[in-house]
Amino acid sequence: MPTFTIAVIPGDGVGIEVVAEGRRVLETLARRDKRLRFRFTTFGWGSAYYKTHGRMMPADGL
C-alpha cells in the first residue's frame, strides 16, 4: 500500500487546533489499520506568514 503524503498548513482558514485534531484522526487510523501510511509535511504558510511576509507562501513554495 502506498504512503500518502499530506501537506499540513495549520490555521489556514480553520483554527490551528482543528488541523491538529484532523492529523490525530489519521494517525489513529494508521495505528489501527497497518495498511494505511501517512507522511505529514507541515508548512507555516497561514495567516501569520502573510502578516510577516505580505504573501501566503514563498514564491518557490510549489
mmCIF file of N, CA and C in Angstrom:
data_model
loop_
_atom_site.group_PDB
_atom_site.id
_atom_site.type_symbol
_atom_site.label_atom_id
_atom_site.label_comp_id
_atom_site.label_asym_id
_atom_site.label_seq_id
_atom_site.Cartn_x
_atom_site.Cartn_y
_atom_site.Cartn_z
ATOM 1 N N MET A 1 0.857 -1.180 0.000
ATOM 2 C CA MET A 1 0.000 0.000 0.000
ATOM 3 C C MET A 1 0.897 1.234 0.000
ATOM 4 N N PRO A 2 0.523 2.244 -0.742
ATOM 5 C CA PRO A 2 1.358 3.452 -0.809
ATOM 6 C C PRO A 2 1.285 4.277 0.474
ATOM 7 N N THR A 3 2.269 5.134 0.619
ATOM 8 C CA THR A 3 2.260 6.114 1.700
ATOM 9 C C THR A 3 1.631 7.384 1.150
ATOM 10 N N PHE A 4 0.662 7.915 1.858
ATOM 11 C CA PHE A 4 0.004 9.152 1.453
ATOM 12 C C PHE A 4 0.758 10.331 2.049
ATOM 13 N N THR A 5 1.193 11.243 1.205
ATOM 14 C CA THR A 5 1.903 12.433 1.654
ATOM 15 C C THR A 5 0.903 13.570 1.757
ATOM 16 N N ILE A 6 0.844 14.182 2.930
ATOM 17 C CA ILE A 6 -0.145 15.222 3.193
ATOM 18 C C ILE A 6 0.558 16.500 3.614
ATOM 19 N N ALA A 7 0.263 17.588 2.912
ATOM 20 C CA ALA A 7 0.776 18.907 3.288
ATOM 21 C C ALA A 7 -0.147 19.482 4.351
ATOM 22 N N VAL A 8 0.441 19.906 5.447
ATOM 23 C CA VAL A 8 -0.328 20.439 6.569
ATOM 24 C C VAL A 8 -0.014 21.925 6.703
ATOM 25 N N ILE A 9 -1.070 22.749 6.677
ATOM 26 C CA ILE A 9 -0.914 24.193 6.862
ATOM 27 C C ILE A 9 -1.827 24.598 8.016
ATOM 28 N N PRO A 10 -1.311 24.538 9.250
ATOM 29 C CA PRO A 10 -2.142 24.847 10.417
ATOM 30 C C PRO A 10 -2.691 26.266 10.383
ATOM 31 N N GLY A 11 -3.965 26.377 10.668
ATOM 32 C CA GLY A 11 -4.586 27.688 10.784
ATOM 33 C C GLY A 11 -4.911 28.358 9.470
ATOM 34 N N ASP A 12 -4.836 27.641 8.359
ATOM 35 C CA ASP A 12 -5.140 28.242 7.069
ATOM 36 C C ASP A 12 -6.632 28.112 6.783
ATOM 37 N N GLY A 13 -7.405 29.045 7.280
ATOM 38 C CA GLY A 13 -8.848 29.030 7.069
ATOM 39 C C GLY A 13 -9.629 28.360 8.191
ATOM 40 N N VAL A 14 -8.960 27.547 8.989
ATOM 41 C CA VAL A 14 -9.581 26.934 10.165
ATOM 42 C C VAL A 14 -8.625 27.112 11.334
ATOM 43 N N GLY A 15 -9.108 26.882 12.520
ATOM 44 C CA GLY A 15 -8.250 27.029 13.692
ATOM 45 C C GLY A 15 -7.125 26.006 13.699
ATOM 46 N N ILE A 16 -6.002 26.397 14.272
ATOM 47 C CA ILE A 16 -4.846 25.507 14.352
ATOM 48 C C ILE A 16 -5.221 24.200 15.037
ATOM 49 N N GLU A 17 -6.075 24.283 16.048
ATOM 50 C CA GLU A 17 -6.460 23.075 16.777
ATOM 51 C C GLU A 17 -7.260 22.115 15.904
ATOM 52 N N VAL A 18 -8.000 22.614 14.927
ATOM 53 C CA VAL A 18 -8.781 21.748 14.037
ATOM 54 C C VAL A 18 -7.841 20.917 13.165
ATOM 55 N N VAL A 19 -6.817 21.537 12.635
ATOM 56 C CA VAL A 19 -5.852 20.830 11.797
ATOM 57 C C VAL A 19 -5.120 19.767 12.617
ATOM 58 N N ALA A 20 -4.734 20.104 13.834
ATOM 59 C CA ALA A 20 -4.046 19.141 14.704
ATOM 60 C C ALA A 20 -4.931 17.929 14.999
ATOM 61 N N GLU A 21 -6.210 18.156 15.238
ATOM 62 C CA GLU A 21 -7.127 17.044 15.522
ATOM 63 C C GLU A 21 -7.328 16.174 14.288
ATOM 64 N N GLY A 22 -7.407 16.783 13.126
ATOM 65 C CA GLY A 22 -7.520 16.007 11.889
ATOM 66 C C GLY A 22 -6.325 15.087 11.696
ATOM 67 N N ARG A 23 -5.153 15.612 11.982
ATOM 68 C CA ARG A 23 -3.939 14.797 11.882
ATOM 69 C C ARG A 23 -3.981 13.646 12.886
ATOM 70 N N ARG A 24 -4.435 13.931 14.097
ATOM 71 C CA ARG A 24 -4.550 12.872 15.115
ATOM 72 C C ARG A 24 -5.492 11.761 14.658
ATOM 73 N N VAL A 25 -6.579 12.126 13.996
ATOM 74 C CA VAL A 25 -7.524 11.121 13.486
ATOM 75 C C VAL A 25 -6.823 10.209 12.480
ATOM 76 N N LEU A 26 -6.090 10.807 11.539
ATOM 77 C CA LEU A 26 -5.391 9.998 10.536
ATOM 78 C C LEU A 26 -4.316 9.114 11.167
ATOM 79 N N GLU A 27 -3.600 9.640 12.142
ATOM 80 C CA GLU A 27 -2.582 8.841 12.834
ATOM 81 C C GLU A 27 -3.212 7.674 13.588
ATOM 82 N N THR A 28 -4.368 7.896 14.185
ATOM 83 C CA THR A 28 -5.084 6.821 14.881
ATOM 84 C C THR A 28 -5.530 5.750 13.894
ATOM 85 N N LEU A 29 -6.055 6.171 12.755
ATOM 86 C CA LEU A 29 -6.457 5.205 11.723
ATOM 87 C C LEU A 29 -5.270 4.359 11.277
ATOM 88 N N ALA A 30 -4.123 4.999 11.088
ATOM 89 C CA ALA A 30 -2.933 4.278 10.634
ATOM 90 C C ALA A 30 -2.446 3.279 11.688
ATOM 91 N N ARG A 31 -2.581 3.619 12.955
ATOM 92 C CA ARG A 31 -2.197 2.679 14.017
ATOM 93 C C ARG A 31 -3.127 1.464 14.043
ATOM 94 N N ARG A 32 -4.386 1.688 13.741
ATOM 95 C CA ARG A 32 -5.369 0.598 13.787
ATOM 96 C C ARG A 32 -5.361 -0.256 12.526
ATOM 97 N N ASP A 33 -5.039 0.355 11.408
ATOM 98 C CA ASP A 33 -5.002 -0.362 10.128
ATOM 99 C C ASP A 33 -3.603 -0.200 9.545
ATOM 100 N N LYS A 34 -2.786 -1.219 9.699
ATOM 101 C CA LYS A 34 -1.372 -1.148 9.300
ATOM 102 C C LYS A 34 -1.187 -0.990 7.792
ATOM 103 N N ARG A 35 -2.261 -1.125 7.023
ATOM 104 C CA ARG A 35 -2.145 -0.903 5.574
ATOM 105 C C ARG A 35 -2.091 0.579 5.233
ATOM 106 N N LEU A 36 -2.538 1.425 6.153
ATOM 107 C CA LEU A 36 -2.537 2.870 5.922
ATOM 108 C C LEU A 36 -1.231 3.480 6.403
ATOM 109 N N ARG A 37 -0.647 4.307 5.563
ATOM 110 C CA ARG A 37 0.575 5.017 5.947
ATOM 111 C C ARG A 37 0.461 6.461 5.484
ATOM 112 N N PHE A 38 0.831 7.364 6.371
ATOM 113 C CA PHE A 38 0.788 8.791 6.069
ATOM 114 C C PHE A 38 2.138 9.424 6.365
ATOM 115 N N ARG A 39 2.513 10.374 5.539
ATOM 116 C CA ARG A 39 3.693 11.201 5.793
ATOM 117 C C ARG A 39 3.197 12.649 5.782
ATOM 118 N N PHE A 40 3.413 13.346 6.884
ATOM 119 C CA PHE A 40 2.944 14.723 7.022
ATOM 120 C C PHE A 40 4.115 15.686 6.872
ATOM 121 N N THR A 41 3.910 16.726 6.086
ATOM 122 C CA THR A 41 4.876 17.818 5.977
ATOM 123 C C THR A 41 4.141 19.091 6.365
ATOM 124 N N THR A 42 4.624 19.753 7.403
ATOM 125 C CA THR A 42 3.959 20.957 7.901
ATOM 126 C C THR A 42 4.606 22.198 7.310
ATOM 127 N N PHE A 43 3.766 23.090 6.807
ATOM 128 C CA PHE A 43 4.216 24.360 6.252
ATOM 129 C C PHE A 43 3.601 25.495 7.064
ATOM 130 N N GLY A 44 4.382 26.469 7.408
ATOM 131 C CA GLY A 44 3.901 27.612 8.181
ATOM 132 C C GLY A 44 3.408 28.738 7.293
ATOM 133 N N TRP A 45 2.539 28.417 6.345
ATOM 134 C CA TRP A 45 2.113 29.389 5.335
ATOM 135 C C TRP A 45 0.707 29.920 5.565
ATOM 136 N N GLY A 46 0.285 30.011 6.767
ATOM 137 C CA GLY A 46 -1.048 30.522 7.052
ATOM 138 C C GLY A 46 -1.056 32.032 7.204
ATOM 139 N N SER A 47 -1.993 32.516 7.952
ATOM 140 C CA SER A 47 -2.181 33.960 8.135
ATOM 141 C C SER A 47 -0.988 34.629 8.805
ATOM 142 N N ALA A 48 -0.340 33.949 9.736
ATOM 143 C CA ALA A 48 0.831 34.533 10.403
ATOM 144 C C ALA A 48 1.951 34.780 9.396
ATOM 145 N N TYR A 49 2.143 33.858 8.471
ATOM 146 C CA TYR A 49 3.160 34.046 7.429
ATOM 147 C C TYR A 49 2.805 35.269 6.585
ATOM 148 N N TYR A 50 1.528 35.381 6.233
ATOM 149 C CA TYR A 50 1.077 36.511 5.420
ATOM 150 C C TYR A 50 1.339 37.842 6.128
ATOM 151 N N LYS A 51 1.041 37.898 7.402
ATOM 152 C CA LYS A 51 1.260 39.136 8.166
ATOM 153 C C LYS A 51 2.728 39.544 8.161
ATOM 154 N N THR A 52 3.606 38.574 8.224
ATOM 155 C CA THR A 52 5.041 38.851 8.270
ATOM 156 C C THR A 52 5.626 39.155 6.896
ATOM 157 N N HIS A 53 5.194 38.415 5.863
ATOM 158 C CA HIS A 53 5.829 38.486 4.549
ATOM 159 C C HIS A 53 4.997 39.164 3.461
ATOM 160 N N GLY A 54 3.725 39.437 3.734
ATOM 161 C CA GLY A 54 2.875 40.078 2.732
ATOM 162 C C GLY A 54 2.400 39.149 1.632
ATOM 163 N N ARG A 55 2.553 37.856 1.814
ATOM 164 C CA ARG A 55 2.042 36.850 0.872
ATOM 165 C C ARG A 55 1.791 35.556 1.645
ATOM 166 N N MET A 56 1.005 34.680 1.080
ATOM 167 C CA MET A 56 0.598 33.477 1.804
ATOM 168 C C MET A 56 1.672 32.397 1.864
ATOM 169 N N MET A 57 2.600 32.428 0.902
ATOM 170 C CA MET A 57 3.661 31.423 0.861
ATOM 171 C C MET A 57 4.837 31.969 0.071
ATOM 172 N N PRO A 58 6.017 31.367 0.202
ATOM 173 C CA PRO A 58 7.161 31.849 -0.561
ATOM 174 C C PRO A 58 6.943 31.662 -2.064
ATOM 175 N N ALA A 59 7.625 32.445 -2.858
ATOM 176 C CA ALA A 59 7.485 32.368 -4.318
ATOM 177 C C ALA A 59 7.816 30.973 -4.845
ATOM 178 N N ASP A 60 8.737 30.281 -4.204
ATOM 179 C CA ASP A 60 9.117 28.936 -4.643
ATOM 180 C C ASP A 60 8.393 27.843 -3.853
ATOM 181 N N GLY A 61 7.283 28.185 -3.243
ATOM 182 C CA GLY A 61 6.564 27.253 -2.381
ATOM 183 C C GLY A 61 5.991 26.042 -3.077
ATOM 184 N N LEU A 62 5.703 26.143 -4.345
ATOM 185 C CA LEU A 62 5.176 24.986 -5.063
ATOM 186 C C LEU A 62 6.301 24.316 -5.786
#
